[in-house]
Backbone as XML, in Angstrom:
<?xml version="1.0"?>
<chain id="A" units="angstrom">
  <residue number="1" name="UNK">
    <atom name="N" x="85.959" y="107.162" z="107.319"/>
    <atom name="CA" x="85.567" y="106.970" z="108.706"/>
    <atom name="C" x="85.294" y="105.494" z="108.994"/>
  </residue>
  <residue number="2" name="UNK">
    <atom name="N" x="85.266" y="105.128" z="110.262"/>
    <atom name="CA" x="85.350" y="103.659" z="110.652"/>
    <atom name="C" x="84.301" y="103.940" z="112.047"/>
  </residue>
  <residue number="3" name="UNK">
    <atom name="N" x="83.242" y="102.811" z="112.190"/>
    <atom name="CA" x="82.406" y="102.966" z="112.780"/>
    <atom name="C" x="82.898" y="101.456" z="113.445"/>
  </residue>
  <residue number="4" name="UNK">
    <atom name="N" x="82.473" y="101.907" z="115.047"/>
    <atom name="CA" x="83.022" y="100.743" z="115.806"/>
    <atom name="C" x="81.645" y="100.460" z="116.514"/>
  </residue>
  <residue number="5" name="UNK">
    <atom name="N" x="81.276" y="99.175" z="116.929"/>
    <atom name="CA" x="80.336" y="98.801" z="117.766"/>
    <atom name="C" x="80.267" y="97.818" z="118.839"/>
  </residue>
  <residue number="6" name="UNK">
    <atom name="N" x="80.798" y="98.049" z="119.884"/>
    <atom name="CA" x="80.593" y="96.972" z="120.918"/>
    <atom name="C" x="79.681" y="96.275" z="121.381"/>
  </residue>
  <residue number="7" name="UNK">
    <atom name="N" x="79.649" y="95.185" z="122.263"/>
    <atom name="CA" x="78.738" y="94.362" z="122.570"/>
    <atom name="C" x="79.304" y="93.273" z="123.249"/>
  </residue>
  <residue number="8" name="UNK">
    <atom name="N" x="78.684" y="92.887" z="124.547"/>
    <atom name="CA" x="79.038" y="91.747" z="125.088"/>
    <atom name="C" x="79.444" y="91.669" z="126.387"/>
  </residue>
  <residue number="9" name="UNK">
    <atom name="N" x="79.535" y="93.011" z="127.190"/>
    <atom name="CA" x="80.237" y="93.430" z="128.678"/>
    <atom name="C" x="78.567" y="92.879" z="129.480"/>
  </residue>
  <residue number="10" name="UNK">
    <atom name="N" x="78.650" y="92.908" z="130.863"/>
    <atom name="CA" x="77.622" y="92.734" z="131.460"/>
    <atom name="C" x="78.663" y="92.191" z="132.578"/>
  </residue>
  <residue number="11" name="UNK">
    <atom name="N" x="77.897" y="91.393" z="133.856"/>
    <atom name="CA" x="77.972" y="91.483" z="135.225"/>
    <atom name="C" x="78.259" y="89.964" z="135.386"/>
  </residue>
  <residue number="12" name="UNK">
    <atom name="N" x="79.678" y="89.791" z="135.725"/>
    <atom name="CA" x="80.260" y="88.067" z="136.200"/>
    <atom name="C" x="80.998" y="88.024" z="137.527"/>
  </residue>
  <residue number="13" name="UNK">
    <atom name="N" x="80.361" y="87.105" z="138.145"/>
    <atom name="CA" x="81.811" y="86.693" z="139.651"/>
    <atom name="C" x="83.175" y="86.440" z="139.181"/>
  </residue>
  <residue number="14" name="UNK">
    <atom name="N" x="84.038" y="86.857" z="140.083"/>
    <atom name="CA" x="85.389" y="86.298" z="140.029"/>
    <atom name="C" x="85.393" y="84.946" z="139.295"/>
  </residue>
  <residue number="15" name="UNK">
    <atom name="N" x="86.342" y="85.047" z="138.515"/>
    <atom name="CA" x="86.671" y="83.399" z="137.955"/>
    <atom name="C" x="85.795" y="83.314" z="136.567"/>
  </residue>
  <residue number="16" name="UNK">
    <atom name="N" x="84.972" y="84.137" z="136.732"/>
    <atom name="CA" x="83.712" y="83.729" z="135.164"/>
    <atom name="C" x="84.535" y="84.440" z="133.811"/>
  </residue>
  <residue number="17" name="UNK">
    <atom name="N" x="83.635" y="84.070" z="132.668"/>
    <atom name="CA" x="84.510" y="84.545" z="131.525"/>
    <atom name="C" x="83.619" y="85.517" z="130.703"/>
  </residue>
  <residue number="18" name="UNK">
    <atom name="N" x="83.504" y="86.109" z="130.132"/>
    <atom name="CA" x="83.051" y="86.624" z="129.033"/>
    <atom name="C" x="83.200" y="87.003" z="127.957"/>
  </residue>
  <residue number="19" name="UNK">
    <atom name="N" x="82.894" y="86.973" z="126.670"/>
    <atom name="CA" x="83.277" y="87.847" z="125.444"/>
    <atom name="C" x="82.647" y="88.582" z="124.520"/>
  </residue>
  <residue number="20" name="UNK">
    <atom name="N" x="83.600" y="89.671" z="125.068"/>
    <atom name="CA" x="82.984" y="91.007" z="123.881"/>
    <atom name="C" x="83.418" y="90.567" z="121.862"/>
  </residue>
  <residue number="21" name="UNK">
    <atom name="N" x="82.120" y="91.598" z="121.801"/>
    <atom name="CA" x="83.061" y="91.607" z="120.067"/>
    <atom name="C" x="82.852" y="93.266" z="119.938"/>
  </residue>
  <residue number="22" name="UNK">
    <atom name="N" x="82.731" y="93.432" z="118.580"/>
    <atom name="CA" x="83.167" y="94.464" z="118.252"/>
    <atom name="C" x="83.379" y="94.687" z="116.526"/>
  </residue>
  <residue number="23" name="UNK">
    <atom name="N" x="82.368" y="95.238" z="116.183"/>
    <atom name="CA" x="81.768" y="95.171" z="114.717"/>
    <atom name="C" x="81.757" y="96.455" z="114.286"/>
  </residue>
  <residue number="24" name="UNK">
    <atom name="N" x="83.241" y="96.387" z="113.216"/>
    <atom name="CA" x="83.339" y="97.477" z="112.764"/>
    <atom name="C" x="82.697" y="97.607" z="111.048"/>
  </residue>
  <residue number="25" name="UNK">
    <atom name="N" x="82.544" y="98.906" z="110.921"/>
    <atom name="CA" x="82.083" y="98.904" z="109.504"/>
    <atom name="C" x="82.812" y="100.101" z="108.460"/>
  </residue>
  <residue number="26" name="UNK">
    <atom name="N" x="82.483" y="100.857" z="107.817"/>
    <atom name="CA" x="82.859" y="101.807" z="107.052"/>
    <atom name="C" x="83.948" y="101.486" z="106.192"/>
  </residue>
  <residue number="27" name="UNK">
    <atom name="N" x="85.193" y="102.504" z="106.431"/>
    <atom name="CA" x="86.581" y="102.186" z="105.740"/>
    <atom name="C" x="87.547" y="102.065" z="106.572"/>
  </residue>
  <residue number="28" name="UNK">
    <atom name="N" x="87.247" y="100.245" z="107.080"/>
    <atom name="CA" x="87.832" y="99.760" z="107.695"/>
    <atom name="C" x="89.348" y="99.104" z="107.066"/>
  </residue>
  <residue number="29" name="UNK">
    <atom name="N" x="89.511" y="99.279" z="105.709"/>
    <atom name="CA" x="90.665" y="98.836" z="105.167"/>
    <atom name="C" x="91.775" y="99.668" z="105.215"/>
  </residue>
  <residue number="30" name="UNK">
    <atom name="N" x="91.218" y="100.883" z="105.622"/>
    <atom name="CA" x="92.082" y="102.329" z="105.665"/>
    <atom name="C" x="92.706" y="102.079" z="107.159"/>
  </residue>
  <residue number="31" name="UNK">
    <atom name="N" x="92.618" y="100.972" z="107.929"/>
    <atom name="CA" x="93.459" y="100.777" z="109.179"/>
    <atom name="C" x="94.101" y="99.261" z="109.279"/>
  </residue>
  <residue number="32" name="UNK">
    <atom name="N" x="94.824" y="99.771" z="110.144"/>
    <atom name="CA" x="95.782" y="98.294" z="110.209"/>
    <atom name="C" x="96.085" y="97.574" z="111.544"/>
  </residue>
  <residue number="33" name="UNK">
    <atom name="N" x="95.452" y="98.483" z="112.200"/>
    <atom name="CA" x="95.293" y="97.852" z="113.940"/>
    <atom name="C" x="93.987" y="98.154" z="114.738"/>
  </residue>
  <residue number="34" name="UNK">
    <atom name="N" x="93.862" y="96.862" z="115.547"/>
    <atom name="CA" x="92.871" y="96.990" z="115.875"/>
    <atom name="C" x="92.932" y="96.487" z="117.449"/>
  </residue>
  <residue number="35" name="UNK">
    <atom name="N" x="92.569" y="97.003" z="118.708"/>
    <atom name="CA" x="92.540" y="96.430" z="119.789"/>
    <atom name="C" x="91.637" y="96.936" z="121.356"/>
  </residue>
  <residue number="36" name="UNK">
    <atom name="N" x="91.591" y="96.491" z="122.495"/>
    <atom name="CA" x="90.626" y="96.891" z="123.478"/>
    <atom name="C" x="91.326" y="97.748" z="124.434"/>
  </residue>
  <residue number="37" name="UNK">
    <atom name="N" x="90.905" y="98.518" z="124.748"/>
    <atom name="CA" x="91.392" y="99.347" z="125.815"/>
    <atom name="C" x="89.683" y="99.451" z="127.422"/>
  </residue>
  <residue number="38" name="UNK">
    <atom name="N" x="90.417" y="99.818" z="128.121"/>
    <atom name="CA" x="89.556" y="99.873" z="129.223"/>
    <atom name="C" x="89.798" y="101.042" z="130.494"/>
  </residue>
  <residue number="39" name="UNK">
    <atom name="N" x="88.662" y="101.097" z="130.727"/>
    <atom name="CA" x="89.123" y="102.520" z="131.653"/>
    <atom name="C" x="88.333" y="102.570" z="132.867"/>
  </residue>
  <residue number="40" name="UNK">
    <atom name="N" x="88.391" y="102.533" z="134.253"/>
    <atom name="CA" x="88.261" y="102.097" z="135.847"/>
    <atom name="C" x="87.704" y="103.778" z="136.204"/>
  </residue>
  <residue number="41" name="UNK">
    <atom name="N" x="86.934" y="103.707" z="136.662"/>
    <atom name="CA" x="86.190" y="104.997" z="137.279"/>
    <atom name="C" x="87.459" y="105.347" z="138.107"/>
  </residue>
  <residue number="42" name="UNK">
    <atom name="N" x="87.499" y="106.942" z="137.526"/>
    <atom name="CA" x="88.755" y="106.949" z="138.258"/>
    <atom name="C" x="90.047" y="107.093" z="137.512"/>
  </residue>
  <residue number="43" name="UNK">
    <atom name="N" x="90.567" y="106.222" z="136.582"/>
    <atom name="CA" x="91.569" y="105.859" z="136.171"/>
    <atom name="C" x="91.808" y="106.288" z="134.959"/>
  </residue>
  <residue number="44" name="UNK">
    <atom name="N" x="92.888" y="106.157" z="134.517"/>
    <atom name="CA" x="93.015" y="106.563" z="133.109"/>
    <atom name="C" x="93.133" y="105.546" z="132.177"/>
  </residue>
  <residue number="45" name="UNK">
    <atom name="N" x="92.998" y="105.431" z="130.762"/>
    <atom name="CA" x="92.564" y="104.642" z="129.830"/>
    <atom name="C" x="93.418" y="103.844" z="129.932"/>
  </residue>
  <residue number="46" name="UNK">
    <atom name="N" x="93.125" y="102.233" z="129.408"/>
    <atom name="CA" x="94.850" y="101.636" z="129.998"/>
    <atom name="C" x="94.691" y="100.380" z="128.327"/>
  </residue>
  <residue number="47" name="UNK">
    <atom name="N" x="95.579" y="99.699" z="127.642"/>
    <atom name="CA" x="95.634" y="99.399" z="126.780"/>
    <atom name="C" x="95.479" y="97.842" z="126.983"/>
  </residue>
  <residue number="48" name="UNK">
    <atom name="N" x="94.354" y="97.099" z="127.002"/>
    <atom name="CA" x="94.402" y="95.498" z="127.089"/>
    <atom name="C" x="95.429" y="94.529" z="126.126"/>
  </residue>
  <residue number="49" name="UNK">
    <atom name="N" x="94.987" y="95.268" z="124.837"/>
    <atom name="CA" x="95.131" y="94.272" z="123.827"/>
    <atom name="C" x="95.530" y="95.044" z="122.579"/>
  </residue>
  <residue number="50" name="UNK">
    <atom name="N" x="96.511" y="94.610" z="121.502"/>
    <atom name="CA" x="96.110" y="95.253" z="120.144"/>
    <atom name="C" x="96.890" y="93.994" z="119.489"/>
  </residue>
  <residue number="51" name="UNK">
    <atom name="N" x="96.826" y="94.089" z="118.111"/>
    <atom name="CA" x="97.037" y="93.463" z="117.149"/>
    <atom name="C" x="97.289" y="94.365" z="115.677"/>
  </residue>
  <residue number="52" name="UNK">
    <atom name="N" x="97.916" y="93.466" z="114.988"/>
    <atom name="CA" x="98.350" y="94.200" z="113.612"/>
    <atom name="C" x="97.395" y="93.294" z="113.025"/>
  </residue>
  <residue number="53" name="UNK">
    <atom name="N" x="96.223" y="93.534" z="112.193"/>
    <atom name="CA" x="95.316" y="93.176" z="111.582"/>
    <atom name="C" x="95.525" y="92.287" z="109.784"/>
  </residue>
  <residue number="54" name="UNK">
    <atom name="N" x="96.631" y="92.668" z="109.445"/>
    <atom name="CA" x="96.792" y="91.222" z="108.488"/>
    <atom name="C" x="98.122" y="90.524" z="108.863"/>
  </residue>
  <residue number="55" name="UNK">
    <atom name="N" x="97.889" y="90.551" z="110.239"/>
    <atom name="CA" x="98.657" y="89.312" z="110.480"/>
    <atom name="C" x="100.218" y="89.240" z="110.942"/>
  </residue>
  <residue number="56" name="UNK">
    <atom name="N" x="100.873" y="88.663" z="112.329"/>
    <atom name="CA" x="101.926" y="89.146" z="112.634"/>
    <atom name="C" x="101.504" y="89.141" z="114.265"/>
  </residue>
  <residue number="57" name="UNK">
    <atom name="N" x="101.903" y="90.354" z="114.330"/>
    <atom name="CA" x="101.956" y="90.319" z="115.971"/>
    <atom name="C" x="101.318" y="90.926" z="116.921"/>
  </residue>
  <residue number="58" name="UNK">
    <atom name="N" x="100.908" y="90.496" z="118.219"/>
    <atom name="CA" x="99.952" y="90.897" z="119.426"/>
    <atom name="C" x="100.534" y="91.514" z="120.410"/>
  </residue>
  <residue number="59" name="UNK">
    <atom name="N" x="99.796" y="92.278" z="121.086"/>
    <atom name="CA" x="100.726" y="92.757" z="122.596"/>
    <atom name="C" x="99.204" y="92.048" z="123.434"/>
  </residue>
  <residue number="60" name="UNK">
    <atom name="N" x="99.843" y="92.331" z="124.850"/>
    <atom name="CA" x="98.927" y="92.030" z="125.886"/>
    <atom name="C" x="99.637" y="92.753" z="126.860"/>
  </residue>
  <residue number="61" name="UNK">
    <atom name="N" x="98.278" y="93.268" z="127.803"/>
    <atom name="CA" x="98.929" y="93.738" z="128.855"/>
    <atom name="C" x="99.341" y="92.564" z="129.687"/>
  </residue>
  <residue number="62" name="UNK">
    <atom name="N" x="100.256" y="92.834" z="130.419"/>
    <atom name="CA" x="101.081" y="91.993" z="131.349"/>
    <atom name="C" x="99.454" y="91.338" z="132.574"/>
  </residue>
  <residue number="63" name="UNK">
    <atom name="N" x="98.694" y="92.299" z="132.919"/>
    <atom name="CA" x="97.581" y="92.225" z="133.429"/>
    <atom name="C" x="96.696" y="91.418" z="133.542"/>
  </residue>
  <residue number="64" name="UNK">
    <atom name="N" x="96.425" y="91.212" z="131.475"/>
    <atom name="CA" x="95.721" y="89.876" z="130.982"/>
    <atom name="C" x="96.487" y="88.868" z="130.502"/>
  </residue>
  <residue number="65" name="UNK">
    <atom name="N" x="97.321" y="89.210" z="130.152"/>
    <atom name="CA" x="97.788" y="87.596" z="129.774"/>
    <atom name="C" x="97.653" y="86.476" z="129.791"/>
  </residue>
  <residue number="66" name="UNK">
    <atom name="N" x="97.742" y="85.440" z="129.090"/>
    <atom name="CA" x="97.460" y="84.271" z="129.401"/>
    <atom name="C" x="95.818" y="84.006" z="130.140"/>
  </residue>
  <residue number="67" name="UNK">
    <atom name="N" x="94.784" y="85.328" z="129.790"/>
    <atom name="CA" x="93.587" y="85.318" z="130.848"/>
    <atom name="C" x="92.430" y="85.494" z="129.236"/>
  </residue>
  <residue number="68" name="UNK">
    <atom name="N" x="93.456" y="86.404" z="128.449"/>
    <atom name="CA" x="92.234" y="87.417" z="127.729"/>
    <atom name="C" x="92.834" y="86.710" z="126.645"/>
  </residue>
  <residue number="69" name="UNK">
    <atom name="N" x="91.870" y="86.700" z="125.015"/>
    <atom name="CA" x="92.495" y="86.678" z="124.247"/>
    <atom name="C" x="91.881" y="87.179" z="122.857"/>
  </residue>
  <residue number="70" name="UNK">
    <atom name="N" x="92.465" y="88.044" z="121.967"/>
    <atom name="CA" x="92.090" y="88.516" z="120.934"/>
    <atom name="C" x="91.865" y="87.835" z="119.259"/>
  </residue>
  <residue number="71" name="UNK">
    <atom name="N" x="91.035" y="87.864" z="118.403"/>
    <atom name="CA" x="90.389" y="87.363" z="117.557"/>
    <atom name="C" x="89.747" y="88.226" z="116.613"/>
  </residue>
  <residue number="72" name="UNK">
    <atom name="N" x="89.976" y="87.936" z="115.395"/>
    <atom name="CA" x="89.477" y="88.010" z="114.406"/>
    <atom name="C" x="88.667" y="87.442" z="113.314"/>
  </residue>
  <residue number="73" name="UNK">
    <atom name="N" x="87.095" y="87.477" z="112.844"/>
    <atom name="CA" x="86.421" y="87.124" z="111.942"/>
    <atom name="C" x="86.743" y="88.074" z="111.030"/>
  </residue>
  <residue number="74" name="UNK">
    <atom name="N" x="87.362" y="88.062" z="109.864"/>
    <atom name="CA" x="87.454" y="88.979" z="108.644"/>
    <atom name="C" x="86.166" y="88.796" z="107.888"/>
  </residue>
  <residue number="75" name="UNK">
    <atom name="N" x="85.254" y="87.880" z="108.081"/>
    <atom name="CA" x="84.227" y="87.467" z="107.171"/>
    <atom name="C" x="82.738" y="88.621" z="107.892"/>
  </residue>
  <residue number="76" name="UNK">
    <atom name="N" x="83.115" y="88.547" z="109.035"/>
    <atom name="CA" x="82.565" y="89.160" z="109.546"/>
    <atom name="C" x="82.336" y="91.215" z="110.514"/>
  </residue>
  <residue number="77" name="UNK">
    <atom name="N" x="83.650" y="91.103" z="109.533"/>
    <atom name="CA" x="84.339" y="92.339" z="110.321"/>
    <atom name="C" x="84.346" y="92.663" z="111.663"/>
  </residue>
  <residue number="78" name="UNK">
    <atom name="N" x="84.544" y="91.539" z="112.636"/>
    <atom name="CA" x="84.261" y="91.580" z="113.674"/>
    <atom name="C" x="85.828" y="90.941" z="114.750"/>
  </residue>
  <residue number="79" name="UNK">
    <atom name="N" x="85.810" y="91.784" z="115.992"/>
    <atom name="CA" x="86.707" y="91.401" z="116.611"/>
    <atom name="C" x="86.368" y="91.269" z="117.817"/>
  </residue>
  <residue number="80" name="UNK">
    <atom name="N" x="86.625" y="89.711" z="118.213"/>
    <atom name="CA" x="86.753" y="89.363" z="119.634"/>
    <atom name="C" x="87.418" y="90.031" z="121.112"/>
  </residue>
  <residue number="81" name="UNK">
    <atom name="N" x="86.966" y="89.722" z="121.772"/>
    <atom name="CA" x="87.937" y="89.931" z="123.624"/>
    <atom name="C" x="87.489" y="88.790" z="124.198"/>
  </residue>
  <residue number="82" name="UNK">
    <atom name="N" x="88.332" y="87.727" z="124.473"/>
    <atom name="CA" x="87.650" y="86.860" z="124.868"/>
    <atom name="C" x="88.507" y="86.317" z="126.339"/>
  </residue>
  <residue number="83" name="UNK">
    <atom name="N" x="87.736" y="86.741" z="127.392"/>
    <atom name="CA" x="87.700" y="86.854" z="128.973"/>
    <atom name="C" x="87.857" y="85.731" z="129.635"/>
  </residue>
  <residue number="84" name="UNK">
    <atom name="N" x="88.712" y="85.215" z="130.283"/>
    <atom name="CA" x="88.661" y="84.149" z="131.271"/>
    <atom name="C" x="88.759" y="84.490" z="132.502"/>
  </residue>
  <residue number="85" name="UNK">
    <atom name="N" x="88.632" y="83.300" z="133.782"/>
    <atom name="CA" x="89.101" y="83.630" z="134.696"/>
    <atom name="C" x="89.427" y="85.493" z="135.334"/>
  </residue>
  <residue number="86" name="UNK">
    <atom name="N" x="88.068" y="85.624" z="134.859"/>
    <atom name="CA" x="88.491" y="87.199" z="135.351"/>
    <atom name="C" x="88.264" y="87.427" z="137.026"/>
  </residue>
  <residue number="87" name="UNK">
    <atom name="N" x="88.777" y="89.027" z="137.100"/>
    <atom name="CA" x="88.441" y="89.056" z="138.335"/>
    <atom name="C" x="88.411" y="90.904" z="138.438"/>
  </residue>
  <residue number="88" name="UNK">
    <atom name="N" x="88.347" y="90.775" z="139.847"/>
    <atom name="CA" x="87.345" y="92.272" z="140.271"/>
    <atom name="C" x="88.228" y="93.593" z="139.169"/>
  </residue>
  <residue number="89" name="UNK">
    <atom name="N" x="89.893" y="93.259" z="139.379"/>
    <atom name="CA" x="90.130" y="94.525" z="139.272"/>
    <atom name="C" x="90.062" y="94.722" z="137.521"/>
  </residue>
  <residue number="90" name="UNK">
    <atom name="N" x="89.416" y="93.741" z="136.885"/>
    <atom name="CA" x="88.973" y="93.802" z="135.496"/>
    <atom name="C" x="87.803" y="94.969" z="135.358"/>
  </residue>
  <residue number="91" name="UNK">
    <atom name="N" x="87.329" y="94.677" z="136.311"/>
    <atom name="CA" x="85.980" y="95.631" z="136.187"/>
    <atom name="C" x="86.481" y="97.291" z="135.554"/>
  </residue>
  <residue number="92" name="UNK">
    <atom name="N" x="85.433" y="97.293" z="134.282"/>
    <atom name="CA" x="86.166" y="98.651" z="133.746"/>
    <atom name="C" x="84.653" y="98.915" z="132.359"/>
  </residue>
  <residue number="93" name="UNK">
    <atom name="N" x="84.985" y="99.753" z="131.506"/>
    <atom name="CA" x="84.234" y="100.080" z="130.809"/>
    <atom name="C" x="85.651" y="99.593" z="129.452"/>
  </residue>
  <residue number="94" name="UNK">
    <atom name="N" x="84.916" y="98.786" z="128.376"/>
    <atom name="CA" x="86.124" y="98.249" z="127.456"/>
    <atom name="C" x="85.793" y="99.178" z="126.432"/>
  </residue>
  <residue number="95" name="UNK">
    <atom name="N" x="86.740" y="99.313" z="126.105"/>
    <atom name="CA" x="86.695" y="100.688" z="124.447"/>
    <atom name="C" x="87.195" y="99.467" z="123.434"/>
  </residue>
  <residue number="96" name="UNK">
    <atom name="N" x="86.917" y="99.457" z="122.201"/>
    <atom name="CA" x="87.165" y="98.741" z="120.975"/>
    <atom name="C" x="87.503" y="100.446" z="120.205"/>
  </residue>
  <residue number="97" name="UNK">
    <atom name="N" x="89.042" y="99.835" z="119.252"/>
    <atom name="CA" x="89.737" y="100.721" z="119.019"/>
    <atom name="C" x="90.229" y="99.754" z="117.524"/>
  </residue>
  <residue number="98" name="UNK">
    <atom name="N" x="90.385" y="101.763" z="116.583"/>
    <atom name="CA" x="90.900" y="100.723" z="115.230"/>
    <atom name="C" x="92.037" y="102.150" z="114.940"/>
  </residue>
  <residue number="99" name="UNK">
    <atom name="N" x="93.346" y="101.859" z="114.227"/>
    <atom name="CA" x="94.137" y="102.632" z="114.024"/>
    <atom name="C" x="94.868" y="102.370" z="112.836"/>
  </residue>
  <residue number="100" name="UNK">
    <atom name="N" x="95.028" y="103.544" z="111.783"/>
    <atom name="CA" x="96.131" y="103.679" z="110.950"/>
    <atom name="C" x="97.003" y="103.293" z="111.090"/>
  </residue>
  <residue number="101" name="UNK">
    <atom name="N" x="97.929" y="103.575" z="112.226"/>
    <atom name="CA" x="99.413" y="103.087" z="112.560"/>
    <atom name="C" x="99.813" y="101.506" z="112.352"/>
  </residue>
  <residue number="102" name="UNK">
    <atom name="N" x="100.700" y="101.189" z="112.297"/>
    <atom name="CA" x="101.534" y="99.973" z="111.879"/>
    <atom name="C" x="102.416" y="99.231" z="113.107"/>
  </residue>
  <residue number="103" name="UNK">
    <atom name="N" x="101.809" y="100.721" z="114.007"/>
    <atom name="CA" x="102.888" y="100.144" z="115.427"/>
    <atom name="C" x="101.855" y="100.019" z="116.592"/>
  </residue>
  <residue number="104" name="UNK">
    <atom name="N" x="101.090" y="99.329" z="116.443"/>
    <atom name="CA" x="99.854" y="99.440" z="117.595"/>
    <atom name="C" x="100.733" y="98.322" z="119.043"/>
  </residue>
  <residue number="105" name="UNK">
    <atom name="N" x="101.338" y="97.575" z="117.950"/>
    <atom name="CA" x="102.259" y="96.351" z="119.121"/>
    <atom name="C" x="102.915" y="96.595" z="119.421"/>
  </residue>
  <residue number="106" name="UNK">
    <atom name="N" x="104.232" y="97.546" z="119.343"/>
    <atom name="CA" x="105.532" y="97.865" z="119.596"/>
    <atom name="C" x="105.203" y="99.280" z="120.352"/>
  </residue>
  <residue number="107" name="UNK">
    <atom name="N" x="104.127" y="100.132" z="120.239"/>
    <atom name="CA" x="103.644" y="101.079" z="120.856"/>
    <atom name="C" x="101.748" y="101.332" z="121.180"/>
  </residue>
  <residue number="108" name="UNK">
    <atom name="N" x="101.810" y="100.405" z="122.317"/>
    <atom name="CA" x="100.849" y="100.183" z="122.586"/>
    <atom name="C" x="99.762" y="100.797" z="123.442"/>
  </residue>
  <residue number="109" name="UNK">
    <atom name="N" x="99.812" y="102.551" z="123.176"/>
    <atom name="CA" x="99.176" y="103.251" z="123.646"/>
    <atom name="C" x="98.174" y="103.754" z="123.097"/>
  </residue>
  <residue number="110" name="UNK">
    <atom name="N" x="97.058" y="103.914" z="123.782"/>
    <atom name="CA" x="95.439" y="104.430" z="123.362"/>
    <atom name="C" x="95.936" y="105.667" z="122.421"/>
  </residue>
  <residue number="111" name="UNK">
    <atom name="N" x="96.762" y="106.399" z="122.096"/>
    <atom name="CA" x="96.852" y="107.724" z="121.908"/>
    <atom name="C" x="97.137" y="107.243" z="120.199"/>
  </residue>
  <residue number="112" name="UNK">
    <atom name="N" x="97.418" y="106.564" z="119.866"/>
    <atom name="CA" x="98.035" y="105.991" z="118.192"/>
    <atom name="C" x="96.647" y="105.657" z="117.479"/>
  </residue>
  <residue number="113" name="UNK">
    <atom name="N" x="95.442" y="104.945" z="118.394"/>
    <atom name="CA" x="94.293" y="104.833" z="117.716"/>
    <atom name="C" x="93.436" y="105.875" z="117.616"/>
  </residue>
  <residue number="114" name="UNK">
    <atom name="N" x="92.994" y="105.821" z="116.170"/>
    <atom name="CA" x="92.088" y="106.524" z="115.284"/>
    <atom name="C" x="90.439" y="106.630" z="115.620"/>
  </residue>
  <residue number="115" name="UNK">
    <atom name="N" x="90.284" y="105.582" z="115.695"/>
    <atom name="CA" x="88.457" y="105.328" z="115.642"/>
    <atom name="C" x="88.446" y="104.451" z="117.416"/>
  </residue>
  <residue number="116" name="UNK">
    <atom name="N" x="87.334" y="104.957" z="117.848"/>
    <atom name="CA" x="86.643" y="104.384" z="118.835"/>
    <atom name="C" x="85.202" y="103.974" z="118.737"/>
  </residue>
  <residue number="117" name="UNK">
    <atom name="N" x="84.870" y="103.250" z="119.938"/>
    <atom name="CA" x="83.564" y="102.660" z="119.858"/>
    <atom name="C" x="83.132" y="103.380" z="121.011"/>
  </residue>
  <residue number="118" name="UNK">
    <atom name="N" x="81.976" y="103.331" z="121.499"/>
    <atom name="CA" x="81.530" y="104.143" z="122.384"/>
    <atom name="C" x="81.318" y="103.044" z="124.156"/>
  </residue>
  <residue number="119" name="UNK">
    <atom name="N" x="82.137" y="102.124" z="123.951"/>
    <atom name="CA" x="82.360" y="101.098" z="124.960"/>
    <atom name="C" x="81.232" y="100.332" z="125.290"/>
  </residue>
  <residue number="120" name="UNK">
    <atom name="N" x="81.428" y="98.829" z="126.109"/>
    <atom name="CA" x="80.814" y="98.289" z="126.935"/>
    <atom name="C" x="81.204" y="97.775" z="128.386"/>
  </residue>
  <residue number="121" name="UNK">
    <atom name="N" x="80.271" y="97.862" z="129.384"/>
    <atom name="CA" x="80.720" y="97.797" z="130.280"/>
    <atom name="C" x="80.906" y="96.345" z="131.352"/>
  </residue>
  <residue number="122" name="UNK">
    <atom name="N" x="82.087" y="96.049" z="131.716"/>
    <atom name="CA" x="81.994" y="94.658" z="132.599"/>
    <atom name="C" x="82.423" y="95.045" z="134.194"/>
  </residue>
  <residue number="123" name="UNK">
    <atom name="N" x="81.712" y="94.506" z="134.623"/>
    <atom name="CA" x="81.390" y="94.232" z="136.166"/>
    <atom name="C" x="81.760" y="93.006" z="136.821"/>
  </residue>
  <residue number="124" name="UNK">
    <atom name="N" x="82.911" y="92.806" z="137.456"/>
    <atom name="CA" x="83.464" y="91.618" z="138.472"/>
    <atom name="C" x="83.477" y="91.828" z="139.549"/>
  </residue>
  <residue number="125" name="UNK">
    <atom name="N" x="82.510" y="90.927" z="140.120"/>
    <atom name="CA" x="82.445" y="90.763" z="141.370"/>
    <atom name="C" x="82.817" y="89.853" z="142.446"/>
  </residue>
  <residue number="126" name="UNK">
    <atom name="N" x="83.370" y="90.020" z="143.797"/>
    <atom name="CA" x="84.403" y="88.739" z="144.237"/>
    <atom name="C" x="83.340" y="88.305" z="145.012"/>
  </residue>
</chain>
């Protein structure tokens, strides 16, 4: 099992930045991807970010791009979201996500990850 822990969402104007992490623990070697997903009252879960965890390649949603960006402390078992220039329609509750699969980048849907965190929430306001 893989225990996920978020931290770091809270309440910014348009344009402000923030960053979550996300501190996983257990048998975290038993996965190979790791990334944020977020979900809009209302909406259905939608996929920010993932990564292949030793290294290689990222997706981004078309959404964040060039806005958000993902990170890794291995020393720390901990993984970044790191927020720029955000804005309202960011506002969401962020899930931190870890998965077995090998294809978290090439198939970048919430449905492939294994372990969740129990989210944090960010608030943009214009």
């Amino acid at each position: 099992q893989v225990q996920l822990v978020e931290s770091g969402g809270g309440s910014v104007q348009a344009g402000g930045s923030l960053r979550l992490s996300c501190a996983a623990s257990g048998d975290i070697y038993s996965t190979n991807c790791m990334g944020w997903f977020r979900q809009a009252p209302g909406k259905e879960r939608e996929t920010v970010t993932t990564f292949y965890t030793t290294g290689g390649s990222t997706y981004y949603a078309d959404s964040v791009a060039r806005r958000f960006t993902i990170s890794q402390d291995n020393a720390r078992n901990t993984v970044y979201l790191q927020m720029n220039n955000l804005k309202p329609e960011d506002t969401a509750m962020y899930y931190c996500a870890a998965g077995k699969t090998y294809y978290c980048t090439t198939n970048p849907h919430f449905s492939v990850m294994d372990y969740w965190g129990k989210g944090t929430l960010v608030t943009v306001s214009s």
